[in-house]
Coordinates of C-alpha atoms and ligand atoms in Angstrom, one line a residue:
M1 CA 5.3 -62.8 -35.2
D2 CA 7.1 -62.3 -32.0
R3 CA 9.6 -64.5 -30.1
W4 CA 7.1 -65.3 -27.3
F5 CA 4.6 -66.7 -29.9
L6 CA 7.3 -69.1 -31.3
I7 CA 8.3 -70.2 -27.9
R8 CA 4.7 -70.8 -27.0
L9 CA 4.1 -72.8 -30.3
V10 CA 7.2 -75.0 -29.7
G11 CA 6.2 -75.5 -26.1
M12 CA 2.7 -76.6 -27.2
V13 CA 4.0 -79.1 -29.8
V14 CA 6.5 -80.6 -27.3
G15 CA 3.8 -80.6 -24.7
L16 CA 1.3 -82.4 -27.0
C17 CA 3.9 -85.1 -27.9
L18 CA 4.7 -85.6 -24.2
V19 CA 1.0 -85.9 -23.3
V20 CA 0.3 -88.4 -26.1
V21 CA 3.3 -90.5 -25.0
L22 CA 2.2 -90.4 -21.4
W23 CA -1.3 -91.5 -22.3
R24 CA 0.1 -94.4 -24.4
L25 CA 2.3 -95.5 -21.5
G26 CA -0.6 -95.1 -19.1
L27 CA -3.0 -97.2 -21.3
A28 CA -0.3 -100.0 -21.6
V29 CA -0.1 -100.2 -17.8
V30 CA -3.8 -100.1 -17.2
F31 CA -4.7 -102.4 -20.0
P32 CA -1.7 -104.7 -20.6
G33 CA -3.4 -106.5 -23.4
I34 CA -4.4 -103.5 -25.4
H35 CA -3.6 -103.5 -29.1
A36 CA -0.8 -101.0 -30.0
N37 CA -2.7 -99.2 -32.7
T38 CA -5.8 -98.8 -30.4
A39 CA -3.5 -97.5 -27.6
W40 CA -1.9 -94.9 -29.9
T41 CA -5.3 -93.8 -31.3
L42 CA -6.8 -93.4 -27.8
A43 CA -3.6 -91.6 -26.5
T44 CA -3.7 -89.3 -29.5
L45 CA -7.4 -88.5 -28.9
A46 CA -6.8 -87.9 -25.2
G47 CA -3.7 -85.7 -25.8
G48 CA -5.6 -83.8 -28.4
T49 CA -8.4 -83.2 -26.0
V50 CA -6.0 -82.0 -23.3
A51 CA -4.2 -79.8 -25.9
A52 CA -7.6 -78.3 -27.0
V53 CA -8.7 -77.7 -23.5
S54 CA -5.4 -76.0 -22.4
A55 CA -5.2 -74.1 -25.7
S56 CA -8.6 -72.7 -25.2
Y57 CA -7.7 -71.9 -21.6
F58 CA -4.4 -70.2 -22.5
S59 CA -5.8 -68.3 -25.4
E60 CA -8.5 -66.9 -23.1
R61 CA -5.8 -65.7 -20.8
A62 CA -3.9 -64.2 -23.7
R63 CA -7.0 -62.5 -24.9
S64 CA -7.6 -60.9 -21.5
S65 CA -4.0 -59.8 -21.1
M66 CA -4.3 -58.3 -24.5
I67 CA -7.4 -56.3 -23.4
D68 CA -5.4 -55.1 -20.4
V69 CA -2.7 -53.8 -22.6
L70 CA -5.1 -52.1 -24.9
R71 CA -6.9 -50.6 -21.9
I72 CA -3.7 -49.2 -20.5
K73 CA -2.7 -47.9 -23.9
R74 CA -6.0 -46.2 -24.3
Q75 CA -5.7 -44.8 -20.8
H76 CA -2.3 -43.5 -21.7
A77 CA -3.6 -41.9 -24.8
V78 CA -6.4 -40.2 -22.8
E79 CA -3.9 -39.0 -20.2
E80 CA -1.5 -37.8 -22.9
G81 CA -4.5 -36.0 -24.5
H82 CA -5.3 -34.4 -21.2
F83 CA -1.7 -33.5 -20.7
R84 CA -1.5 -32.0 -24.2
L85 CA -4.7 -30.1 -23.6
L86 CA -3.3 -28.7 -20.4
A87 CA 0.1 -28.0 -21.8
D88 CA -1.4 -26.3 -24.9
N89 CA -3.8 -24.2 -22.9
A90 CA -1.9 -23.6 -19.7
V91 CA -1.5 -20.0 -18.7
D92 CA 1.7 -20.9 -16.8
V93 CA 4.6 -21.9 -18.9
I94 CA 5.6 -25.5 -18.2
G95 CA 8.6 -27.2 -19.5
H96 CA 11.4 -29.7 -19.1
L97 CA 15.0 -28.8 -18.6
R98 CA 17.9 -31.1 -19.0
G99 CA 21.0 -29.5 -17.6
K100 CA 20.8 -26.0 -19.0
V101 CA 18.9 -27.0 -22.1
L102 CA 15.2 -26.7 -22.5
I103 CA 14.0 -29.9 -24.1
W104 CA 10.4 -29.1 -24.1
V105 CA 8.2 -26.1 -23.2
S106 CA 4.5 -25.4 -23.5
P107 CA 3.2 -23.1 -26.2
S108 CA 2.2 -20.6 -23.5
V109 CA 5.9 -19.5 -23.5
E110 CA 5.1 -17.3 -26.6
P111 CA 2.4 -15.0 -25.0
A112 CA 4.5 -14.8 -21.9
F113 CA 7.9 -14.0 -23.3
G114 CA 7.5 -13.5 -27.0
W115 CA 9.1 -16.3 -29.0
P116 CA 7.3 -19.5 -30.2
A117 CA 8.1 -22.7 -28.3
E118 CA 10.2 -24.1 -31.1
Q119 CA 12.7 -21.2 -30.7
W120 CA 13.1 -22.1 -27.0
I121 CA 13.4 -25.8 -27.3
G122 CA 17.0 -27.0 -27.7
T123 CA 18.4 -23.7 -26.4
D124 CA 20.5 -22.9 -23.3
F125 CA 17.8 -21.6 -21.0
T126 CA 20.3 -19.7 -18.7
L127 CA 21.3 -17.4 -21.6
R128 CA 17.8 -15.8 -21.3
I129 CA 18.1 -15.0 -17.6
H130 CA 19.1 -11.6 -16.3
P131 CA 22.7 -11.9 -15.2
D132 CA 21.9 -10.6 -11.7
D133 CA 19.4 -13.3 -11.1
L134 CA 21.5 -16.3 -12.4
D135 CA 22.9 -17.1 -8.9
G136 CA 19.4 -17.6 -7.6
V137 CA 18.4 -19.8 -10.5
F138 CA 21.5 -22.0 -10.2
A139 CA 20.9 -22.3 -6.4
A140 CA 17.3 -23.5 -7.1
L141 CA 18.5 -25.9 -9.8
A142 CA 21.0 -27.4 -7.4
E143 CA 18.2 -27.9 -4.8
V144 CA 16.1 -29.7 -7.4
S145 CA 19.0 -31.9 -8.4
G146 CA 19.2 -32.9 -4.7
G147 CA 15.7 -34.3 -5.1
K148 CA 13.7 -31.4 -3.6
S149 CA 11.4 -28.9 -5.2
A150 CA 12.4 -25.3 -5.4
R151 CA 10.9 -21.9 -6.1
V152 CA 12.8 -19.0 -7.6
R153 CA 12.0 -15.5 -8.8
Y154 CA 14.1 -14.0 -11.7
R155 CA 14.0 -12.0 -14.9
I156 CA 13.7 -13.6 -18.3
A157 CA 14.6 -11.7 -21.5
T158 CA 11.6 -11.2 -23.9
A159 CA 11.4 -10.9 -27.6
S160 CA 10.7 -7.2 -27.3
G161 CA 14.1 -6.6 -25.7
D162 CA 13.2 -6.1 -22.1
Y163 CA 12.8 -8.4 -19.1
R164 CA 9.8 -9.8 -17.4
W165 CA 9.7 -11.0 -13.8
A166 CA 9.0 -14.8 -13.6
E167 CA 8.5 -17.1 -10.8
S168 CA 9.2 -20.8 -11.3
V169 CA 8.5 -23.9 -9.3
G170 CA 10.7 -26.8 -10.3
K171 CA 11.0 -30.4 -9.3
P172 CA 12.9 -33.4 -10.5
Y173 CA 11.5 -35.1 -13.6
I174 CA 11.0 -38.8 -12.9
D175 CA 10.5 -40.9 -16.1
A176 CA 8.5 -44.2 -16.6
Q177 CA 11.4 -46.3 -15.4
G178 CA 11.6 -44.2 -12.2
K179 CA 14.8 -42.5 -13.3
T180 CA 15.5 -38.8 -12.7
D181 CA 15.8 -36.9 -16.0
G182 CA 16.3 -33.2 -15.5
V183 CA 13.8 -30.7 -14.1
T184 CA 10.2 -30.0 -14.8
F185 CA 9.0 -26.6 -14.0
S186 CA 6.0 -24.3 -14.0
T187 CA 6.6 -20.6 -14.6
R188 CA 4.4 -17.7 -14.3
V189 CA 4.9 -14.0 -15.1
V190 CA 4.8 -12.0 -11.9
D191 CA 5.6 -8.4 -13.2
E192 CA 2.5 -6.9 -11.5
Q193 CA 3.1 -8.7 -8.3
V194 CA 6.8 -7.6 -8.2
E195 CA 5.7 -4.0 -9.0
A196 CA 3.1 -4.1 -6.2
E197 CA 5.7 -5.5 -3.8
L198 CA 8.2 -2.8 -4.8
Q199 CA 5.7 -0.1 -4.3
L200 CA 4.7 -1.5 -0.9
K201 CA 8.4 -1.6 0.0
A202 CA 9.0 1.9 -1.1
G203 CA 5.9 3.0 0.8
K204 CA 7.1 1.2 3.9
E205 CA 10.6 2.8 3.5
R206 CA 9.0 6.3 3.2
F207 CA 6.8 5.6 6.2
E208 CA 9.9 4.5 8.2
A209 CA 11.9 7.6 7.1
L210 CA 9.0 9.8 8.3
I211 CA 9.0 8.1 11.7
V212 CA 12.8 8.2 12.1
N213 CA 13.1 11.9 11.2
S214 CA 9.9 13.1 12.8
P215 CA 10.4 15.9 15.3
S216 CA 7.6 14.2 17.3
A217 CA 8.6 11.4 19.7
I218 CA 6.9 8.4 18.2
S219 CA 6.6 5.0 19.8
V220 CA 4.8 1.8 19.0
R221 CA 4.2 -0.8 21.7
D222 CA 2.6 -4.2 21.5
L223 CA -0.2 -5.5 23.7
S224 CA 2.3 -6.8 26.2
H225 CA 3.6 -3.2 26.8
R226 CA 6.8 -3.8 24.9
F227 CA 8.2 -1.2 22.5
T228 CA 8.4 -2.5 18.9
L229 CA 9.4 0.8 17.3
V230 CA 10.6 4.2 18.6
N231 CA 12.4 7.1 16.9
K232 CA 15.3 9.4 17.8
A233 CA 13.0 12.1 19.1
F234 CA 11.5 9.6 21.5
C235 CA 15.0 8.7 22.8
E236 CA 15.8 12.3 23.3
M237 CA 12.5 13.1 25.1
F238 CA 13.0 10.3 27.5
S239 CA 16.9 10.4 27.8
Q240 CA 17.4 7.0 26.2
K241 CA 20.8 6.1 24.7
S242 CA 19.6 4.7 21.4
V243 CA 16.6 3.3 19.5
D244 CA 18.0 -0.3 19.7
D245 CA 18.3 0.2 23.5
V246 CA 14.6 0.8 23.9
I247 CA 13.1 -1.7 21.5
G248 CA 12.0 -4.9 23.3
R249 CA 11.8 -3.2 26.7
T250 CA 8.5 -2.5 28.4
E251 CA 7.0 0.9 29.0
G252 CA 7.5 0.4 32.7
E253 CA 11.3 0.0 32.1
V254 CA 11.6 3.2 29.9
L255 CA 9.0 5.8 30.9
P256 CA 9.1 8.0 34.0
L257 CA 6.5 7.0 36.5
D258 CA 4.1 9.9 35.9
V259 CA 4.2 9.5 32.1
L260 CA 3.7 5.7 32.5
E261 CA 0.7 6.2 34.7
R262 CA -0.9 8.5 32.2
S263 CA -0.1 6.1 29.4
Q264 CA -1.7 3.2 31.1
H265 CA -4.7 5.2 31.9
A266 CA -5.1 6.5 28.3
V267 CA -4.6 3.1 26.7
A268 CA -7.9 1.8 28.1
G269 CA -9.6 4.7 26.2
V270 CA -7.6 4.0 23.0
L271 CA -8.6 0.4 23.0
A272 CA -12.2 1.5 23.3
W273 CA -11.8 3.6 20.1
K274 CA -11.7 6.9 22.0
N275 CA -9.9 9.8 20.3
C276 CA -7.0 10.4 22.6
V277 CA -5.2 13.7 22.6
E278 CA -3.9 15.2 25.8
E279 CA -1.4 17.6 27.1
E280 CA 1.4 16.4 29.3
S281 CA 4.2 18.1 31.2
I282 CA 7.3 16.1 30.9
Q283 CA 10.6 16.5 32.7
R284 CA 13.3 16.7 30.0
G285 CA 16.7 17.1 31.6
P286 CA 16.5 20.2 33.7
D287 CA 13.4 21.6 31.8
L288 CA 9.7 20.9 32.2
I289 CA 8.3 20.8 28.7
S290 CA 4.7 21.0 27.4
V291 CA 3.9 18.0 25.2
M292 CA 0.8 17.3 23.1
T293 CA 0.3 13.5 23.2
Q294 CA -1.8 11.7 20.6
R295 CA -2.5 8.0 20.8
F296 CA -4.2 5.5 18.5
A297 CA -4.4 1.7 18.1
L298 CA -3.2 -0.3 15.2
R299 CA -5.8 -2.9 14.4
G300 CA -5.7 -6.3 12.6
P301 CA -8.0 -7.2 9.7
A302 CA -10.8 -8.2 12.1
G303 CA -10.6 -4.9 14.0
G304 CA -8.8 -6.2 17.1
P305 CA -6.0 -4.0 18.4
T306 CA -2.5 -5.2 17.7
A307 CA -0.4 -2.3 18.9
I308 CA -0.6 1.2 20.4
V309 CA 1.0 4.2 18.7
T310 CA 1.9 7.2 20.7
M311 CA 3.1 10.5 19.2
R312 CA 4.4 13.2 21.6
T313 CA 5.0 16.7 20.2
D314 CA 6.9 19.3 22.2
V315 CA 4.7 22.3 22.1
T316 CA 6.6 24.4 24.7
D317 CA 7.5 27.0 22.1
R318 CA 4.1 27.2 20.7
K319 CA 2.7 27.5 24.2
K320 CA 5.1 30.4 24.9
A321 CA 4.1 32.1 21.6
L322 CA 0.5 31.8 22.6
E323 CA 1.2 33.2 26.0
I324 CA 3.0 36.2 24.3
I325 CA 0.1 36.8 22.0
A326 CA -2.3 36.7 25.0
E327 CA -0.1 39.1 27.0
R328 CA 0.3 41.4 24.1
A329 CA -3.5 41.6 23.8
L330 CA -3.6 42.5 27.5
W331 CA -1.0 45.2 27.0
A332 CA -2.8 46.5 23.9
E333 CA -5.9 46.8 26.0
L334 CA -4.0 48.4 28.8
I335 CA -2.8 51.2 26.6
G336 CA -6.2 51.6 25.1
A337 CA -5.1 50.5 21.6
P338 CA -8.0 48.4 20.5
N339 CA -10.7 51.1 20.5
G340 CA -8.3 53.9 19.8
S341 CA -9.2 55.8 22.9
A342 CA -5.8 55.3 24.5
E343 CA -7.1 56.7 27.8
R344 CA -4.2 55.1 29.8
L345 CA -1.5 56.8 27.7
L346 CA -0.7 60.3 29.0
V347 CA 1.2 62.9 27.1
Y348 CA 3.8 64.9 29.0
S349 CA 5.9 67.7 27.7
Q350 CA 9.2 69.3 28.7
P351 CA 10.3 72.8 27.5
I352 CA 13.2 73.4 25.2
V353 CA 14.8 76.8 25.8
D354 CA 16.8 79.0 23.4
I355 CA 20.1 79.6 25.4
A356 CA 20.6 83.1 24.1
T357 CA 17.1 84.5 24.9
R358 CA 16.2 82.0 27.6
Q359 CA 12.8 81.7 25.9
T360 CA 11.0 78.4 25.5
V361 CA 11.0 77.9 21.8
E362 CA 9.5 74.4 21.6
E363 CA 8.6 71.4 23.8
E364 CA 9.4 67.7 23.6
L365 CA 6.4 65.4 23.9
L366 CA 7.0 62.5 26.3
V367 CA 4.7 59.6 26.7
R368 CA 3.7 58.2 30.1
L369 CA 1.7 55.1 31.0
R370 CA -0.7 55.3 33.9
L371 CA -1.4 51.9 35.5
V372 CA -5.1 51.9 36.1
D373 CA -5.0 49.7 39.2
T374 CA -2.3 51.5 41.2
G375 CA -2.4 54.9 39.5
E376 CA 1.4 54.6 39.0
I377 CA 2.8 56.7 36.1
L378 CA 5.6 55.0 34.1
P379 CA 8.1 56.4 31.5
P380 CA 8.7 54.3 28.4
S381 CA 11.8 52.8 29.8
Q382 CA 9.5 51.0 32.2
F383 CA 6.9 49.7 29.8
P384 CA 8.4 46.3 29.5
G385 CA 5.5 44.8 27.6
P386 CA 4.8 47.2 24.8
C387 CA 8.4 48.4 24.3
D388 CA 10.3 45.1 24.2
N389 CA 8.2 42.1 23.6
Y390 CA 5.0 43.0 22.1
K391 CA 5.9 45.4 19.4
L392 CA 3.3 47.9 20.5
M393 CA 5.5 51.0 20.1
P394 CA 4.0 51.8 16.7
V395 CA 0.6 52.1 18.5
I396 CA 2.1 54.5 21.0
D397 CA 4.0 56.5 18.4
R398 CA 1.0 56.9 16.2
Y399 CA -0.9 58.2 19.2
M400 CA 1.9 60.7 20.0
V401 CA 2.1 61.9 16.4
G402 CA -1.7 62.6 16.6
C403 CA -1.1 64.7 19.7
A404 CA 1.8 66.5 18.1
I405 CA -0.3 67.4 15.1
E406 CA -3.1 68.7 17.3
L407 CA -0.7 70.9 19.3
A408 CA 1.0 72.1 16.1
R409 CA -2.3 73.1 14.7
S410 CA -2.8 75.4 17.7
G411 CA 0.5 77.1 16.9
R412 CA 2.8 75.2 19.4
R413 CA 6.2 74.0 18.2
V414 CA 6.6 70.4 19.4
S415 CA 9.1 67.6 19.2
V416 CA 7.9 64.0 19.0
N417 CA 9.9 60.7 19.4
I418 CA 9.6 57.9 16.9
S419 CA 10.9 54.5 18.0
G420 CA 13.0 51.9 16.1
Q421 CA 10.1 49.4 16.1
T422 CA 8.0 52.0 14.3
I423 CA 10.6 52.9 11.7
S424 CA 11.1 49.3 10.7
N425 CA 7.3 48.8 10.4
A426 CA 6.3 50.0 6.9
A427 CA 2.6 50.0 7.6
A428 CA 3.1 52.2 10.7
I429 CA 5.3 54.6 8.8
D430 CA 2.7 54.8 6.0
E431 CA 0.1 55.8 8.5
I432 CA 2.3 58.4 10.2
V433 CA 3.2 59.9 6.8
E434 CA -0.5 60.1 5.9
M435 CA -1.3 61.8 9.3
L436 CA 1.5 64.4 8.9
A437 CA 0.7 65.1 5.3
A438 CA -3.0 66.0 6.0
P439 CA -2.7 69.3 7.8
G440 CA -0.2 70.8 5.3
P441 CA 3.4 72.2 5.6
E442 CA 2.5 75.1 7.9
V443 CA 1.5 72.6 10.7
S444 CA 4.2 70.0 10.0
G445 CA 6.8 72.8 9.9
R446 CA 6.1 73.2 13.6
I447 CA 6.8 69.5 14.3
M448 CA 10.3 68.0 14.9
V449 CA 10.7 64.3 14.8
E450 CA 13.3 62.7 17.1
I451 CA 15.0 59.4 16.2
T452 CA 17.9 57.9 18.1
E453 CA 21.3 57.3 16.6
S454 CA 21.0 53.6 17.0
T455 CA 17.5 53.5 15.5
A456 CA 18.4 55.6 12.5
L457 CA 21.5 53.6 11.7
A458 CA 20.2 50.1 12.6
S459 CA 19.2 49.9 8.9
P460 CA 20.8 52.9 7.2
A461 CA 18.6 52.6 4.1
V462 CA 15.4 52.6 6.2
G463 CA 16.6 55.5 8.4
E464 CA 17.6 57.5 5.3
G465 CA 14.2 56.8 3.6
F466 CA 12.3 57.8 6.8
S467 CA 14.2 61.0 7.4
K468 CA 13.9 62.1 3.7
C469 CA 10.2 61.4 3.9
M470 CA 9.8 63.5 7.1
R471 CA 11.8 66.4 5.6
D472 CA 9.7 66.3 2.4
L473 CA 6.6 66.7 4.6
G474 CA 8.1 69.8 6.1
C475 CA 9.1 68.3 9.5
R476 CA 12.5 68.8 11.0
I477 CA 14.6 65.9 12.1
A478 CA 16.6 65.7 15.3
L479 CA 19.0 63.0 16.2
D480 CA 18.3 62.0 19.8
D481 CA 20.8 60.8 22.4
F482 CA 23.6 61.9 20.1
G483 CA 27.0 60.5 21.1
T484 CA 25.7 57.2 22.5
G485 CA 25.7 55.3 19.2
Y486 CA 28.5 54.2 17.0
G487 CA 27.5 55.9 13.7
T488 CA 30.2 57.5 11.6
F489 CA 29.8 61.1 10.5
S490 CA 29.3 60.1 6.9
D491 CA 26.4 57.9 8.0
L492 CA 24.8 60.9 9.7
R493 CA 25.1 63.0 6.6
R494 CA 22.7 60.8 4.7
L495 CA 20.0 61.2 7.4
H496 CA 18.7 64.7 6.3
L497 CA 19.1 66.0 9.8
D498 CA 18.4 69.5 11.2
T499 CA 19.4 69.1 14.8
L500 CA 21.6 67.1 17.1
K501 CA 20.5 66.5 20.6
I502 CA 23.6 66.0 22.8
D503 CA 22.9 63.1 25.2
Q504 CA 22.4 64.1 28.8
G505 CA 25.0 61.7 29.9
F506 CA 27.7 64.1 28.6
V507 CA 25.9 67.3 29.6
R508 CA 25.2 66.6 33.2
G509 CA 28.8 65.9 34.2
M510 CA 30.6 68.2 31.8
L511 CA 31.9 70.6 34.4
K512 CA 33.3 67.8 36.6
D513 CA 34.6 65.4 34.0
P514 CA 37.0 66.6 31.4
D515 CA 36.1 63.6 29.2
D516 CA 32.5 64.6 29.1
E517 CA 33.5 68.2 28.3
R518 CA 35.7 67.0 25.5
A519 CA 32.8 64.8 24.2
V520 CA 30.4 67.8 24.2
K521 CA 33.0 69.9 22.3
T522 CA 33.6 67.1 19.8
L523 CA 29.8 66.6 19.2
L524 CA 29.4 70.4 18.8
S525 CA 32.1 70.6 16.2
V526 CA 30.5 67.8 14.2
A527 CA 27.2 69.8 14.3
K528 CA 29.1 72.9 13.1
I529 CA 30.8 70.9 10.2
Y530 CA 27.4 69.7 9.0
G531 CA 25.5 72.9 9.7
L532 CA 23.2 71.4 12.3
S533 CA 21.6 73.2 15.2
T534 CA 22.2 71.7 18.7
I535 CA 20.2 71.0 21.8
A536 CA 21.8 70.0 25.1
E537 CA 19.7 67.5 27.1
G538 CA 19.8 67.1 30.8
V539 CA 20.6 70.6 31.8
E540 CA 20.1 70.8 35.6
S541 CA 22.1 73.8 36.7
E542 CA 22.8 77.3 35.8
A543 CA 26.6 76.6 35.7
V544 CA 26.1 74.0 33.0
L545 CA 23.9 76.3 31.1
E546 CA 26.7 79.0 31.2
G547 CA 29.2 76.4 30.0
L548 CA 27.0 75.5 27.1
A549 CA 26.5 79.1 26.2
E550 CA 30.2 79.6 26.1
L551 CA 30.7 76.5 23.8
G552 CA 28.0 77.9 21.5
V553 CA 25.2 75.4 22.0
D554 CA 21.9 76.7 20.6
R555 CA 19.2 75.3 22.9
A556 CA 18.9 73.5 26.2
Q557 CA 16.4 71.1 27.8
G558 CA 16.4 69.8 31.4
Y559 CA 15.1 70.0 34.9
L560 CA 16.6 73.6 35.2
F561 CA 13.7 74.7 33.0
G562 CA 11.2 72.2 34.1
T563 CA 10.5 68.5 34.5
P564 CA 8.2 66.8 32.1
K565 CA 4.6 67.7 32.9
P566 CA 1.2 66.8 31.5
I567 CA 0.5 68.9 28.5
M568 CA -1.8 71.8 28.9
K569 CA -4.1 72.1 26.0
Ligands
G1 O1 16.0 60.4 25.0 P1 15.0 61.5 25.4 O2 15.6 62.9 25.2 O3 13.6 61.3 24.6 O4 14.8 61.3 26.9 C1 14.1 62.2 27.7 C2 14.0 61.6 29.0 O5 14.9 62.3 29.9 C3 12.6 61.9 29.6 O6 12.0 60.7 30.0 C4 12.9 62.8 30.8 O7 12.1 62.4 31.9 C5 14.3 62.7 31.1 N1 14.9 64.0 31.4 C6 14.6 65.1 30.9 N2 15.4 66.2 31.4 C7 16.2 65.6 32.3 C8 17.1 66.1 33.2 O8 17.4 67.3 33.3 N3 17.8 65.2 34.0 C9 17.5 63.9 34.0 N4 18.2 63.1 34.8 N5 16.6 63.4 33.2 C10 15.9 64.2 32.3
MN2 MN1 13.8 62.6 22.9

């Protein structure tokens, strides 16, 4: 029995008495002659009736308010059931935090982090958070205590000893009385999302590193012609101070006029999905460079263009290389190399005379190039193409060795020059060795191979190997232009030489210049020490020949005996 019921009961008794007394007084006033007993009886009857009517009225009201209470209670029960159902089956972890202590958490905490809910409830939640993430969580909690809702991403320790990424949304918990009581939160595991985001970030970083370090000039501009991204190579190509300096400016403010015009023209094509690759010439500092320019549009999800990417690659060197290849092919054709006919290469020869007998004992084969157009005949020093740039000397030397073999077969003693390019080309040497080996030692014994001092000693091992190879084949080896290089005598010893050819620079002036004479004498003494025969080159006068005879030089070559002439077969 509650208090309200007692109060209501007392109220009703007092009310009934009051009503009866009022009726009694009322009857006495209306009917002054009424008998007292009759008046009390009537008053009691009337009061009873009022009491009955009001009691029935009030009990009806009480009943309906009772129904309301029951209805609300039932509704609460349903709602609570719903809530339990949700809480028990939620994928997200939901909970209630008071201060740092977890006062309730949904059972879904167990599949998410590994311990059953009971082991979470009543514990300090912050102890389970990765130390590096605590600041973020506290900041979020502070925001919630300020009445707002907050979202935070952090790592939670799991029963298996590692951490999982979680994302929580929290808001103040308002109780039935409207008071704030801690924080309610909903948490979901976002490991996969975090992993994907990290990968995306790493991918983005790699992409940016590629752009920054690319040797191509890369620029991205938006649809209002403003640069949103450029790299260092771009700044270098267009003489801009820095990347930051360019970003935000328009193409018109950065690019030279001619480049700008081409860009504007090309963009129309890019937007129309055209494949845009073109060659540009760009003034870069004092140089005009060749650039290959590629452009494409970046497009949004619906396919509309959002930006234009331009990549410019400096292909000047590549272009030069291609030009060299083309020119080499032209020269190769000029000397007749491709079909082996070599009709433009001429073979000249110059006699080499024994000083004692004045007899021609052998001849040096000298190559000449006849220019088909003009008929001009050039010595090797004027073959700029094949000799210097285009590495065609092996082709020429092979041809000359072929001629030497042919002449040697017919009994002539010949001397043939082999260039440095050929000696350092293993394939060319293999071919020459094969050629010289074929006719046998009788023929190769009539052939002398000339290599210059600088060629032979450029790579001593290669020179040594080559000279040994030639000697094994039965050829003799002469060191050409002797005295012009910087080889030491011991270097020379390793070269398996037979003959030293004293350079014409010393011979021609030896009667006038005592230095030249001394040089000739020195070179001769070297030859004597090593037991090598000698040939003096560039002998143009009788007087020089006499001088050489006195010094004891073995053979001589020069205009005195004849200029180089086409070989007579
Ligand atoms: O380095 P080598 O000996 O291979 O050089 C021979 C070159 O010297 C030939 O091209 C030839 O034309 C040139 N030559 C040959 N004899 C003489 C000469 O007596 N005087 C001059 N000035 N040049 C000569
Ligand atoms: Mn020579």
